[in-house]
mmCIF file of C-alpha atoms in Angstrom:
data_model
loop_
_atom_site.group_PDB
_atom_site.id
_atom_site.type_symbol
_atom_site.label_atom_id
_atom_site.label_comp_id
_atom_site.label_asym_id
_atom_site.label_seq_id
_atom_site.Cartn_x
_atom_site.Cartn_y
_atom_site.Cartn_z
ATOM 1 C CA MET A 1 0.000 0.000 0.000
ATOM 2 C CA LYS A 2 1.127 3.531 -0.739
ATOM 3 C CA LEU A 3 1.203 6.495 1.611
ATOM 4 C CA TYR A 4 -1.140 9.346 0.683
ATOM 5 C CA GLU A 5 -1.280 12.802 2.254
ATOM 6 C CA VAL A 6 -4.810 14.096 2.805
ATOM 7 C CA PHE A 7 -5.994 17.700 2.347
ATOM 8 C CA ILE A 8 -9.480 18.890 3.234
ATOM 9 C CA ARG A 9 -11.441 22.033 2.395
ATOM 10 C CA ALA A 10 -13.547 22.734 5.498
ATOM 11 C CA LYS A 11 -16.065 24.826 3.565
ATOM 12 C CA SER A 12 -16.148 26.531 0.239
ATOM 13 C CA GLY A 13 -14.177 29.744 0.281
ATOM 14 C CA LEU A 14 -11.357 28.225 2.365
ATOM 15 C CA ASN A 15 -8.129 26.579 1.233
ATOM 16 C CA HIS A 16 -7.589 22.852 1.354
ATOM 17 C CA ARG A 17 -5.566 22.125 4.452
ATOM 18 C CA HIS A 18 -3.326 19.199 5.324
ATOM 19 C CA VAL A 19 -4.958 16.940 7.943
ATOM 20 C CA GLY A 20 -2.855 13.759 7.974
ATOM 21 C CA SER A 21 -2.103 10.726 5.898
ATOM 22 C CA LEU A 22 -3.297 7.203 5.202
ATOM 23 C CA HIS A 23 -2.433 4.068 3.287
ATOM 24 C CA ALA A 24 -4.272 2.962 0.161
ATOM 25 C CA ALA A 25 -3.689 0.895 -2.945
ATOM 26 C CA ASP A 26 -4.760 3.683 -5.290
ATOM 27 C CA ALA A 27 -6.142 7.216 -5.329
ATOM 28 C CA GLN A 28 -9.776 6.136 -5.402
ATOM 29 C CA MET A 29 -9.337 4.015 -2.303
ATOM 30 C CA ALA A 30 -7.388 6.831 -0.652
ATOM 31 C CA LEU A 31 -10.293 9.223 -1.233
ATOM 32 C CA GLN A 32 -12.832 6.783 0.154
ATOM 33 C CA ASN A 33 -10.711 6.058 3.227
ATOM 34 C CA ALA A 34 -10.055 9.766 3.760
ATOM 35 C CA ARG A 35 -13.802 10.356 3.789
ATOM 36 C CA ASP A 36 -14.238 7.787 6.561
ATOM 37 C CA VAL A 37 -11.183 8.700 8.598
ATOM 38 C CA TYR A 38 -11.130 12.490 8.368
ATOM 39 C CA THR A 39 -14.700 13.697 7.753
ATOM 40 C CA ARG A 40 -16.968 11.863 10.200
ATOM 41 C CA ARG A 41 -18.292 15.131 11.614
ATOM 42 C CA GLU A 42 -18.826 17.507 8.703
ATOM 43 C CA GLU A 43 -15.166 18.539 8.666
ATOM 44 C CA GLY A 44 -15.097 19.048 4.942
ATOM 45 C CA VAL A 45 -16.752 19.611 1.596
ATOM 46 C CA SER A 46 -13.822 18.561 -0.595
ATOM 47 C CA ILE A 47 -10.885 16.178 -0.293
ATOM 48 C CA TRP A 48 -7.536 16.029 -2.095
ATOM 49 C CA VAL A 49 -5.210 13.067 -1.765
ATOM 50 C CA VAL A 50 -1.625 13.177 -2.994
ATOM 51 C CA GLU A 51 0.910 10.373 -3.027
ATOM 52 C CA ALA A 52 3.409 11.318 -0.335
ATOM 53 C CA ALA A 53 6.246 10.328 -2.661
ATOM 54 C CA ALA A 54 5.137 13.002 -5.129
ATOM 55 C CA ILE A 55 5.686 15.881 -2.721
ATOM 56 C CA SER A 56 8.951 17.826 -2.834
ATOM 57 C CA ALA A 57 9.684 19.740 0.334
ATOM 58 C CA SER A 58 12.134 22.451 1.324
ATOM 59 C CA ASN A 59 14.921 21.410 3.644
ATOM 60 C CA PRO A 60 14.469 22.566 7.262
ATOM 61 C CA GLU A 61 18.251 22.776 7.612
ATOM 62 C CA GLN A 62 18.245 25.541 5.012
ATOM 63 C CA SER A 63 15.434 27.451 6.671
ATOM 64 C CA GLU A 64 17.713 30.368 7.551
ATOM 65 C CA GLU A 65 19.019 30.934 4.015
ATOM 66 C CA TRP A 66 15.570 30.499 2.560
ATOM 67 C CA PHE A 67 13.323 32.430 4.858
ATOM 68 C CA ASP A 68 15.389 34.910 6.843
ATOM 69 C CA PRO A 69 16.184 37.376 3.997
ATOM 70 C CA ALA A 70 12.550 38.465 4.129
ATOM 71 C CA MET A 71 13.212 39.817 7.624
ATOM 72 C CA ASP A 72 15.489 42.646 6.541
ATOM 73 C CA LYS A 73 13.182 43.973 3.872
ATOM 74 C CA VAL A 74 11.129 45.988 6.314
ATOM 75 C CA TYR A 75 10.165 48.422 3.543
ATOM 76 C CA ARG A 76 7.762 45.745 2.309
ATOM 77 C CA TYR A 77 5.468 46.458 5.235
ATOM 78 C CA PRO A 78 3.112 49.445 5.390
ATOM 79 C CA THR A 79 4.248 50.224 8.942
ATOM 80 C CA PHE A 80 7.659 51.203 7.498
ATOM 81 C CA TYR A 81 6.081 54.431 6.245
ATOM 82 C CA PRO A 82 5.008 56.803 9.025
ATOM 83 C CA LEU A 83 2.037 58.977 8.173
ATOM 84 C CA ASP A 84 1.319 62.479 9.398
ATOM 85 C CA LYS A 85 -1.353 62.541 12.072
ATOM 86 C CA GLU A 86 -3.670 64.555 9.836
ATOM 87 C CA VAL A 87 -3.712 61.753 7.279
ATOM 88 C CA ASP A 88 -4.023 59.081 9.999
ATOM 89 C CA ASN A 89 -5.055 55.830 8.338
ATOM 90 C CA MET A 90 -4.417 54.935 4.740
ATOM 91 C CA MET B 1 22.240 18.509 32.496
ATOM 92 C CA TYR B 2 19.494 17.421 30.150
ATOM 93 C CA SER B 3 21.797 16.352 27.355
ATOM 94 C CA GLN B 4 24.070 14.149 29.387
ATOM 95 C CA GLY B 5 24.409 10.634 28.071
ATOM 96 C CA LEU B 6 22.126 11.058 25.068
ATOM 97 C CA GLN B 7 23.220 8.966 22.118
ATOM 98 C CA ASP B 8 22.607 9.413 18.429
ATOM 99 C CA ALA B 9 21.343 6.689 16.090
ATOM 100 C CA LYS B 10 24.807 5.172 15.763
ATOM 101 C CA GLY B 11 25.449 5.149 19.496
ATOM 102 C CA GLY B 12 27.749 8.190 19.458
ATOM 103 C CA PRO B 13 27.134 11.295 21.565
ATOM 104 C CA GLU B 14 24.578 13.822 20.274
ATOM 105 C CA PRO B 15 26.212 17.117 19.168
ATOM 106 C CA GLU B 16 26.015 19.533 22.087
ATOM 107 C CA GLY B 17 25.185 22.590 19.973
ATOM 108 C CA LEU B 18 22.237 20.959 18.225
ATOM 109 C CA LEU B 19 20.920 19.628 21.528
ATOM 110 C CA LYS B 20 21.028 23.074 23.094
ATOM 111 C CA ALA B 21 19.275 24.665 20.132
ATOM 112 C CA PHE B 22 16.668 21.916 20.205
ATOM 113 C CA GLN B 23 15.914 22.368 23.899
ATOM 114 C CA LYS B 24 15.732 26.120 23.391
ATOM 115 C CA ARG B 25 13.074 25.712 20.718
ATOM 116 C CA ILE B 26 11.073 23.502 23.058
ATOM 117 C CA ASP B 27 11.457 25.907 25.965
ATOM 118 C CA ASN B 28 10.127 28.637 23.663
ATOM 119 C CA GLU B 29 7.031 26.499 22.973
ATOM 120 C CA GLU B 30 8.028 26.043 19.330
ATOM 121 C CA LYS B 31 6.728 22.846 17.738
ATOM 122 C CA ILE B 32 9.118 20.265 16.342
ATOM 123 C CA GLU B 33 8.139 19.089 12.852
ATOM 124 C CA PRO B 34 8.968 15.772 11.124
ATOM 125 C CA ARG B 35 12.013 16.831 9.107
ATOM 126 C CA ASP B 36 13.566 18.984 11.832
ATOM 127 C CA TRP B 37 16.672 17.762 13.614
ATOM 128 C CA MET B 38 15.799 15.966 16.847
ATOM 129 C CA PRO B 39 17.783 13.859 19.316
ATOM 130 C CA GLU B 40 17.508 10.149 18.633
ATOM 131 C CA ALA B 41 16.177 9.575 22.162
ATOM 132 C CA TYR B 42 13.368 12.105 21.548
ATOM 133 C CA ARG B 43 12.427 10.275 18.363
ATOM 134 C CA LYS B 44 12.475 6.892 20.106
ATOM 135 C CA THR B 45 10.511 8.076 23.117
ATOM 136 C CA LEU B 46 7.869 9.556 20.846
ATOM 137 C CA ILE B 47 7.659 6.414 18.715
ATOM 138 C CA ARG B 48 7.193 4.336 21.850
ATOM 139 C CA GLN B 49 4.606 6.642 23.418
ATOM 140 C CA MET B 50 2.664 7.392 20.219
ATOM 141 C CA SER B 51 2.556 3.817 18.918
ATOM 142 C CA GLN B 52 1.381 2.606 22.341
ATOM 143 C CA HIS B 53 -1.280 5.261 22.190
ATOM 144 C CA ALA B 54 -2.368 4.217 18.692
ATOM 145 C CA HIS B 55 -2.400 0.537 19.640
ATOM 146 C CA SER B 56 -4.576 1.397 22.646
ATOM 147 C CA GLU B 57 -7.142 3.040 20.392
ATOM 148 C CA ILE B 58 -7.206 -0.004 18.117
ATOM 149 C CA VAL B 59 -7.317 -2.662 20.853
ATOM 150 C CA GLY B 60 -9.781 -0.439 22.718
ATOM 151 C CA GLN B 61 -12.370 -1.257 20.074
ATOM 152 C CA LEU B 62 -12.524 -4.868 21.251
ATOM 153 C CA PRO B 63 -14.143 -4.646 24.724
ATOM 154 C CA GLU B 64 -16.857 -2.384 23.288
ATOM 155 C CA GLY B 65 -17.239 -4.207 19.997
ATOM 156 C CA ASN B 66 -18.289 -7.074 22.214
ATOM 157 C CA TRP B 67 -21.600 -5.288 22.892
ATOM 158 C CA ILE B 68 -22.543 -3.852 19.493
ATOM 159 C CA THR B 69 -24.785 -6.754 18.541
ATOM 160 C CA ARG B 70 -26.349 -6.854 21.998
ATOM 161 C CA ALA B 71 -26.956 -3.164 22.677
ATOM 162 C CA PRO B 72 -30.318 -2.756 24.436
ATOM 163 C CA THR B 73 -31.874 -0.387 21.868
ATOM 164 C CA LEU B 74 -31.269 0.699 18.286
ATOM 165 C CA LYS B 75 -30.281 4.147 19.554
ATOM 166 C CA ARG B 76 -27.629 2.685 21.852
ATOM 167 C CA LYS B 77 -26.396 0.451 19.057
ATOM 168 C CA MET B 78 -25.927 3.372 16.670
ATOM 169 C CA ILE B 79 -24.130 5.380 19.355
ATOM 170 C CA LEU B 80 -21.818 2.480 20.200
ATOM 171 C CA LEU B 81 -21.042 1.851 16.537
ATOM 172 C CA ALA B 82 -20.138 5.513 16.084
ATOM 173 C CA LYS B 83 -17.910 5.413 19.148
ATOM 174 C CA VAL B 84 -16.082 2.277 18.067
ATOM 175 C CA GLN B 85 -15.624 3.763 14.599
ATOM 176 C CA ASP B 86 -14.113 6.851 16.242
ATOM 177 C CA GLU B 87 -11.623 4.642 18.098
ATOM 178 C CA ALA B 88 -10.488 3.178 14.776
ATOM 179 C CA GLY B 89 -10.153 6.715 13.432
ATOM 180 C CA HIS B 90 -8.151 7.818 16.471
ATOM 181 C CA GLY B 91 -5.803 4.890 16.001
ATOM 182 C CA LEU B 92 -5.296 5.906 12.374
ATOM 183 C CA TYR B 93 -4.654 9.586 13.182
ATOM 184 C CA ILE B 94 -1.921 8.601 15.624
ATOM 185 C CA TYR B 95 -0.423 5.866 13.426
ATOM 186 C CA SER B 96 -0.163 8.405 10.632
ATOM 187 C CA ALA B 97 1.502 10.920 12.979
ATOM 188 C CA THR B 98 3.916 8.245 14.246
ATOM 189 C CA GLU B 99 4.956 7.305 10.713
ATOM 190 C CA THR B 100 6.355 10.820 10.278
ATOM 191 C CA LEU B 101 9.074 9.774 12.751
ATOM 192 C CA GLY B 102 10.385 7.179 10.324
ATOM 193 C CA ILE B 103 8.737 3.954 11.476
ATOM 194 C CA THR B 104 6.444 2.122 9.042
ATOM 195 C CA ARG B 105 2.858 1.101 9.720
ATOM 196 C CA ASP B 106 3.776 -2.516 9.008
ATOM 197 C CA GLU B 107 6.492 -2.419 11.644
ATOM 198 C CA MET B 108 4.098 -0.972 14.221
ATOM 199 C CA THR B 109 1.535 -3.659 13.413
ATOM 200 C CA ARG B 110 4.216 -6.296 13.758
ATOM 201 C CA GLN B 111 5.259 -4.942 17.170
ATOM 202 C CA LEU B 112 1.666 -4.984 18.398
ATOM 203 C CA LEU B 113 0.947 -8.512 17.206
ATOM 204 C CA SER B 114 4.233 -9.915 18.522
ATOM 205 C CA GLY B 115 3.565 -8.403 21.948
ATOM 206 C CA GLU B 116 6.697 -6.216 21.795
ATOM 207 C CA ALA B 117 4.642 -3.038 21.903
ATOM 208 C CA LYS B 118 2.307 -2.329 24.787
ATOM 209 C CA TYR B 119 -1.153 -0.813 24.852
ATOM 210 C CA SER B 120 -3.192 0.581 27.719
ATOM 211 C CA SER B 121 -3.652 -2.023 30.461
ATOM 212 C CA ILE B 122 -7.341 -1.142 30.822
ATOM 213 C CA PHE B 123 -8.315 -2.997 27.661
ATOM 214 C CA ASN B 124 -7.238 -6.307 29.133
ATOM 215 C CA TYR B 125 -10.270 -6.361 31.434
ATOM 216 C CA PRO B 126 -13.497 -8.086 30.393
ATOM 217 C CA THR B 127 -16.840 -6.347 29.793
ATOM 218 C CA PRO B 128 -19.404 -8.858 31.058
ATOM 219 C CA SER B 129 -22.420 -6.516 31.278
ATOM 220 C CA TRP B 130 -24.018 -3.698 29.304
ATOM 221 C CA ALA B 131 -23.293 -1.373 32.218
ATOM 222 C CA ASP B 132 -19.583 -1.793 31.443
ATOM 223 C CA MET B 133 -20.210 0.222 28.268
ATOM 224 C CA GLY B 134 -21.374 3.035 30.538
ATOM 225 C CA ALA B 135 -18.452 2.684 32.944
ATOM 226 C CA ILE B 136 -15.931 2.579 30.088
ATOM 227 C CA GLY B 137 -17.248 5.688 28.393
ATOM 228 C CA TRP B 138 -17.538 7.614 31.635
ATOM 229 C CA LEU B 139 -14.325 6.489 33.372
ATOM 230 C CA VAL B 140 -11.960 5.128 30.724
ATOM 231 C CA ASP B 141 -12.665 7.814 28.163
ATOM 232 C CA GLY B 142 -12.784 10.306 31.025
ATOM 233 C CA ALA B 143 -9.306 9.266 32.118
ATOM 234 C CA ALA B 144 -8.128 9.335 28.502
ATOM 235 C CA ILE B 145 -9.351 12.931 28.162
ATOM 236 C CA MET B 146 -7.392 13.957 31.285
ATOM 237 C CA ASN B 147 -4.309 12.487 29.657
ATOM 238 C CA GLN B 148 -4.929 13.780 26.168
ATOM 239 C CA VAL B 149 -5.919 17.392 26.751
ATOM 240 C CA PRO B 150 -2.380 18.365 27.838
ATOM 241 C CA LEU B 151 -1.004 16.388 24.869
ATOM 242 C CA CYS B 152 -2.714 18.869 22.541
ATOM 243 C CA ARG B 153 0.242 21.077 23.510
ATOM 244 C CA ALA B 154 2.896 18.378 23.100
ATOM 245 C CA SER B 155 6.111 19.619 21.479
ATOM 246 C CA TYR B 156 5.878 17.313 18.457
ATOM 247 C CA GLY B 157 3.602 18.989 15.906
ATOM 248 C CA PRO B 158 1.951 15.945 14.275
ATOM 249 C CA TYR B 159 1.208 14.406 17.702
ATOM 250 C CA ALA B 160 -0.287 17.615 19.065
ATOM 251 C CA ARG B 161 -2.438 18.064 15.957
ATOM 252 C CA SER B 162 -3.793 14.522 16.098
ATOM 253 C CA MET B 163 -4.596 15.024 19.788
ATOM 254 C CA ILE B 164 -6.631 18.129 19.015
ATOM 255 C CA ARG B 165 -8.803 16.147 16.610
ATOM 256 C CA ILE B 166 -9.137 13.302 19.093
ATOM 257 C CA CYS B 167 -10.060 15.474 22.071
ATOM 258 C CA LYS B 168 -12.830 17.113 20.057
ATOM 259 C CA GLU B 169 -14.376 13.697 19.449
ATOM 260 C CA GLU B 170 -13.646 12.169 22.836
ATOM 261 C CA SER B 171 -16.062 14.245 24.854
ATOM 262 C CA PHE B 172 -19.007 12.565 23.102
ATOM 263 C CA HIS B 173 -17.561 9.248 24.268
ATOM 264 C CA GLN B 174 -17.500 10.267 27.885
ATOM 265 C CA ARG B 175 -20.956 11.789 27.846
ATOM 266 C CA GLN B 176 -22.628 8.814 26.205
ATOM 267 C CA GLY B 177 -21.036 6.617 28.884
ATOM 268 C CA TYR B 178 -22.298 8.796 31.710
ATOM 269 C CA ASP B 179 -25.706 8.826 30.016
ATOM 270 C CA ILE B 180 -25.805 5.006 30.088
ATOM 271 C CA MET B 181 -24.859 5.068 33.781
ATOM 272 C CA THR B 182 -27.494 7.718 34.533
ATOM 273 C CA VAL B 183 -30.291 5.693 32.958
ATOM 274 C CA LEU B 184 -29.233 2.534 34.816
ATOM 275 C CA ALA B 185 -28.708 4.333 38.134
ATOM 276 C CA ARG B 186 -32.224 5.763 37.938
ATOM 277 C CA GLY B 187 -33.781 2.491 36.811
ATOM 278 C CA THR B 188 -34.886 -0.575 38.728
ATOM 279 C CA ALA B 189 -32.929 -1.929 41.687
ATOM 280 C CA ALA B 190 -31.407 -4.555 39.396
ATOM 281 C CA GLN B 191 -30.313 -1.900 36.881
ATOM 282 C CA LYS B 192 -28.782 0.231 39.612
ATOM 283 C CA LYS B 193 -26.873 -2.806 40.824
ATOM 284 C CA MET B 194 -25.574 -3.375 37.286
ATOM 285 C CA ALA B 195 -24.261 0.193 37.243
ATOM 286 C CA GLN B 196 -22.655 -0.180 40.673
ATOM 287 C CA ASP B 197 -21.021 -3.487 39.709
ATOM 288 C CA ALA B 198 -19.562 -1.940 36.564
ATOM 289 C CA LEU B 199 -18.202 0.976 38.587
ATOM 290 C CA ASN B 200 -16.666 -1.503 41.042
ATOM 291 C CA ARG B 201 -14.974 -3.367 38.193
ATOM 292 C CA THR B 202 -13.698 -0.338 36.304
ATOM 293 C CA TRP B 203 -12.676 2.126 39.021
ATOM 294 C CA TRP B 204 -9.254 0.777 39.973
ATOM 295 C CA PRO B 205 -8.165 -0.219 36.447
ATOM 296 C CA ALA B 206 -9.169 3.309 35.344
ATOM 297 C CA LEU B 207 -6.891 4.824 38.005
ATOM 298 C CA MET B 208 -4.075 2.573 36.782
ATOM 299 C CA MET B 209 -4.425 4.079 33.299
ATOM 300 C CA PHE B 210 -2.362 7.071 34.429
ATOM 301 C CA GLY B 211 0.624 4.782 34.808
ATOM 302 C CA PRO B 212 2.999 4.092 37.689
ATOM 303 C CA SER B 213 3.302 6.454 40.606
ATOM 304 C CA ASP B 214 5.710 9.368 40.009
ATOM 305 C CA LYS B 215 8.312 7.856 42.294
ATOM 306 C CA ASP B 216 8.439 4.738 40.076
ATOM 307 C CA SER B 217 7.948 6.336 36.662
ATOM 308 C CA LYS B 218 11.201 5.984 34.768
ATOM 309 C CA HIS B 219 10.355 8.120 31.732
ATOM 310 C CA SER B 220 8.769 11.135 33.385
ATOM 311 C CA ALA B 221 11.550 13.677 33.963
ATOM 312 C CA GLN B 222 12.999 13.633 30.446
ATOM 313 C CA SER B 223 9.546 13.587 28.857
ATOM 314 C CA MET B 224 8.514 16.621 30.901
ATOM 315 C CA GLN B 225 11.670 18.429 29.810
ATOM 316 C CA TRP B 226 10.856 17.643 26.187
ATOM 317 C CA LYS B 227 7.213 18.601 26.701
ATOM 318 C CA ILE B 228 5.844 15.337 25.440
ATOM 319 C CA LYS B 229 4.347 15.122 28.886
ATOM 320 C CA ARG B 230 2.951 18.149 30.662
ATOM 321 C CA PHE B 231 1.771 16.785 34.004
ATOM 322 C CA THR B 232 2.998 13.870 36.082
ATOM 323 C CA ASN B 233 1.032 10.616 36.343
ATOM 324 C CA ASP B 234 0.045 11.328 39.944
ATOM 325 C CA ASP B 235 -1.118 14.876 39.189
ATOM 326 C CA LEU B 236 -3.389 13.659 36.394
ATOM 327 C CA ARG B 237 -4.717 10.815 38.537
ATOM 328 C CA GLN B 238 -5.593 13.259 41.309
ATOM 329 C CA LYS B 239 -7.355 15.547 38.826
ATOM 330 C CA PHE B 240 -9.374 12.596 37.583
ATOM 331 C CA VAL B 241 -10.416 11.488 41.077
ATOM 332 C CA ASP B 242 -11.398 15.034 42.037
ATOM 333 C CA ALA B 243 -13.522 15.415 38.910
ATOM 334 C CA THR B 244 -15.155 11.988 39.053
ATOM 335 C CA VAL B 245 -16.190 11.555 42.701
ATOM 336 C CA PRO B 246 -18.950 14.203 42.573
ATOM 337 C CA GLN B 247 -20.232 12.660 39.316
ATOM 338 C CA ALA B 248 -20.608 9.287 41.059
ATOM 339 C CA GLU B 249 -22.302 10.907 44.055
ATOM 340 C CA HIS B 250 -24.730 12.658 41.746
ATOM 341 C CA LEU B 251 -25.870 9.258 40.478
ATOM 342 C CA GLY B 252 -26.044 7.771 43.977
ATOM 343 C CA LEU B 253 -23.236 5.338 43.133
ATOM 344 C CA THR B 254 -20.422 4.469 45.526
ATOM 345 C CA ILE B 255 -16.746 4.573 44.564
ATOM 346 C CA PRO B 256 -15.248 1.261 45.733
ATOM 347 C CA ASP B 257 -12.551 2.771 47.957
ATOM 348 C CA LYS B 258 -12.958 2.872 51.731
ATOM 349 C CA ASP B 259 -10.049 5.334 52.035
ATOM 350 C CA LEU B 260 -11.632 7.889 49.732
ATOM 351 C CA LYS B 261 -12.145 11.108 51.677
ATOM 352 C CA TRP B 262 -12.191 14.844 50.953
ATOM 353 C CA ASN B 263 -9.090 16.461 52.407
ATOM 354 C CA GLU B 264 -9.913 20.029 53.334
ATOM 355 C CA ASP B 265 -6.255 21.028 53.795
ATOM 356 C CA ARG B 266 -5.105 19.766 50.419
ATOM 357 C CA GLY B 267 -8.280 20.741 48.611
ATOM 358 C CA HIS B 268 -8.269 17.283 47.013
ATOM 359 C CA TYR B 269 -9.665 13.838 47.648
ATOM 360 C CA ASP B 270 -7.386 11.379 49.422
ATOM 361 C CA PHE B 271 -7.704 7.901 48.000
ATOM 362 C CA GLY B 272 -6.479 4.374 48.678
ATOM 363 C CA GLU B 273 -3.343 2.705 47.406
ATOM 364 C CA ILE B 274 -3.514 1.154 43.944
ATOM 365 C CA ASP B 275 -2.708 -2.550 43.649
ATOM 366 C CA TRP B 276 0.513 -2.046 41.712
ATOM 367 C CA GLN B 277 1.200 -5.724 41.563
ATOM 368 C CA GLU B 278 -1.993 -6.254 39.591
ATOM 369 C CA PHE B 279 -0.960 -3.383 37.308
ATOM 370 C CA MET B 280 2.462 -4.945 36.649
ATOM 371 C CA GLU B 281 0.929 -8.350 35.974
ATOM 372 C CA VAL B 282 -1.485 -6.921 33.391
ATOM 373 C CA ILE B 283 1.355 -4.974 31.730
ATOM 374 C CA LYS B 284 3.412 -8.162 31.582
ATOM 375 C CA GLY B 285 0.606 -9.888 29.707
ATOM 376 C CA ASN B 286 -1.095 -11.741 32.537
ATOM 377 C CA GLY B 287 -4.308 -9.720 32.763
ATOM 378 C CA PRO B 288 -7.695 -11.388 32.384
ATOM 379 C CA CYS B 289 -7.964 -10.755 28.617
ATOM 380 C CA ASN B 290 -4.447 -10.080 27.246
ATOM 381 C CA LYS B 291 -4.308 -13.251 25.185
ATOM 382 C CA GLN B 292 -7.853 -12.906 23.930
ATOM 383 C CA ARG B 293 -7.229 -9.320 22.742
ATOM 384 C CA LEU B 294 -4.062 -10.173 20.826
ATOM 385 C CA ARG B 295 -5.703 -13.234 19.325
ATOM 386 C CA ALA B 296 -8.568 -11.066 18.084
ATOM 387 C CA ARG B 297 -6.121 -8.577 16.522
ATOM 388 C CA GLN B 298 -4.135 -11.379 14.883
ATOM 389 C CA LYS B 299 -7.315 -12.921 13.495
ATOM 390 C CA ALA B 300 -8.470 -9.592 12.057
ATOM 391 C CA HIS B 301 -5.029 -9.081 10.506
ATOM 392 C CA ASP B 302 -4.962 -12.554 8.953
ATOM 393 C CA GLU B 303 -8.521 -12.436 7.706
ATOM 394 C CA GLY B 304 -7.958 -9.010 6.177
ATOM 395 C CA GLU B 305 -5.004 -10.158 4.138
ATOM 396 C CA TRP B 306 -7.013 -11.084 1.027
ATOM 397 C CA VAL B 307 -8.527 -7.590 1.050
ATOM 398 C CA ARG B 308 -5.102 -5.943 1.078
ATOM 399 C CA LYS B 309 -3.930 -8.270 -1.687
ATOM 400 C CA ALA B 310 -7.052 -7.719 -3.794
ATOM 401 C CA ALA B 311 -6.655 -3.947 -3.521
ATOM 402 C CA GLU B 312 -3.100 -4.169 -4.803
ATOM 403 C CA VAL B 313 -3.991 -6.462 -7.694
ATOM 404 C CA TYR B 314 -6.851 -4.136 -8.624
ATOM 405 C CA GLN B 315 -4.526 -1.154 -8.600
ATOM 406 C CA GLN B 316 -2.039 -3.015 -10.806
ATOM 407 C CA LYS B 317 -4.811 -3.898 -13.272
ATOM 408 C CA GLN B 318 -5.939 -0.266 -13.438
ATOM 409 C CA GLN B 319 -2.350 0.770 -14.157
ATOM 410 C CA ASP B 320 -1.896 -1.880 -16.867
ATOM 411 C CA ALA B 321 -5.145 -0.853 -18.523
ATOM 412 C CA ALA B 322 -4.148 2.823 -18.630
#
């Protein structure tokens, strides 16, 4: 059996969100099992299953190089630009 | 110091710098995720604790499954079916979380069936009457909730997330159990006796569910430091007793402990000494139903084999046809 990752959309308008994984012989079986395992109480209106082997993931050991540069670009945030009191919100 | 004597997967010492950074993340309440660096002992402790937990959910279906076909009404039967189905689901959530630590499902199944892996001692007791369904839901699921609520904040992300799902579902389990007890306790004298007998049977094994006393618990200190345990066994047990005694009194049932007494100074109930020898015997495999439970699991595994095979052949055929 293959490992599938399961993603569920809680209601329309929201993103699919990872909820866990399960084993199945094929995608159809994975969907059916995901329905039984992860949506017994109206947790979702849509299910995606993806073979775990098909997912490429970033390396946590490179987290600093990958994600820290965003920290010193403070000019990307609106709070970087002070406004005169008279203008107040923008 | 916390890191002293910890060994990596090859038996060498864990790198001091990584260990320090790891503990700092945990102290800051950061979650550890599957691909993050973690000490080998943390990984092993989690695999042991989580797979035991998953096995308990799976084996826990058996004492209750025993009553599905004999539930007193259709309503009770539907409720019990839904509860047992939840237990299967809970087992699967935790198995899936445990697999992220690098152990396969097949290996966990093998460890359960061979008796290498443990599961909660409570499920090795028999359920001879319908009232046991009430006592299990009320007390066993009640004790499980006490244990599991703090685990929603466990340091390992996948474990904490599966616990959140489980806790949401578990409170139905406890309430339906108390509901069964309420109906029996307010019924005929014979029904009330059934409820009392079930309480007598389940009370002490339920207290044992919290594990050995703190002074004898060998895993506690490190697990607390790693935040895969938030309260000690004795603290949780006390919480459970304090919460449960008034619920029993409300139903006019008597907790089978002559030493049970409210202690004004402590603000807690004092209670009698647990029979630790019985606990150790059940853990070792000599409880009333250990063999029966494992036999039932083995049978289910063997009889399900053709289904697993058929699914794989079907998948292969679909692939060949494409």
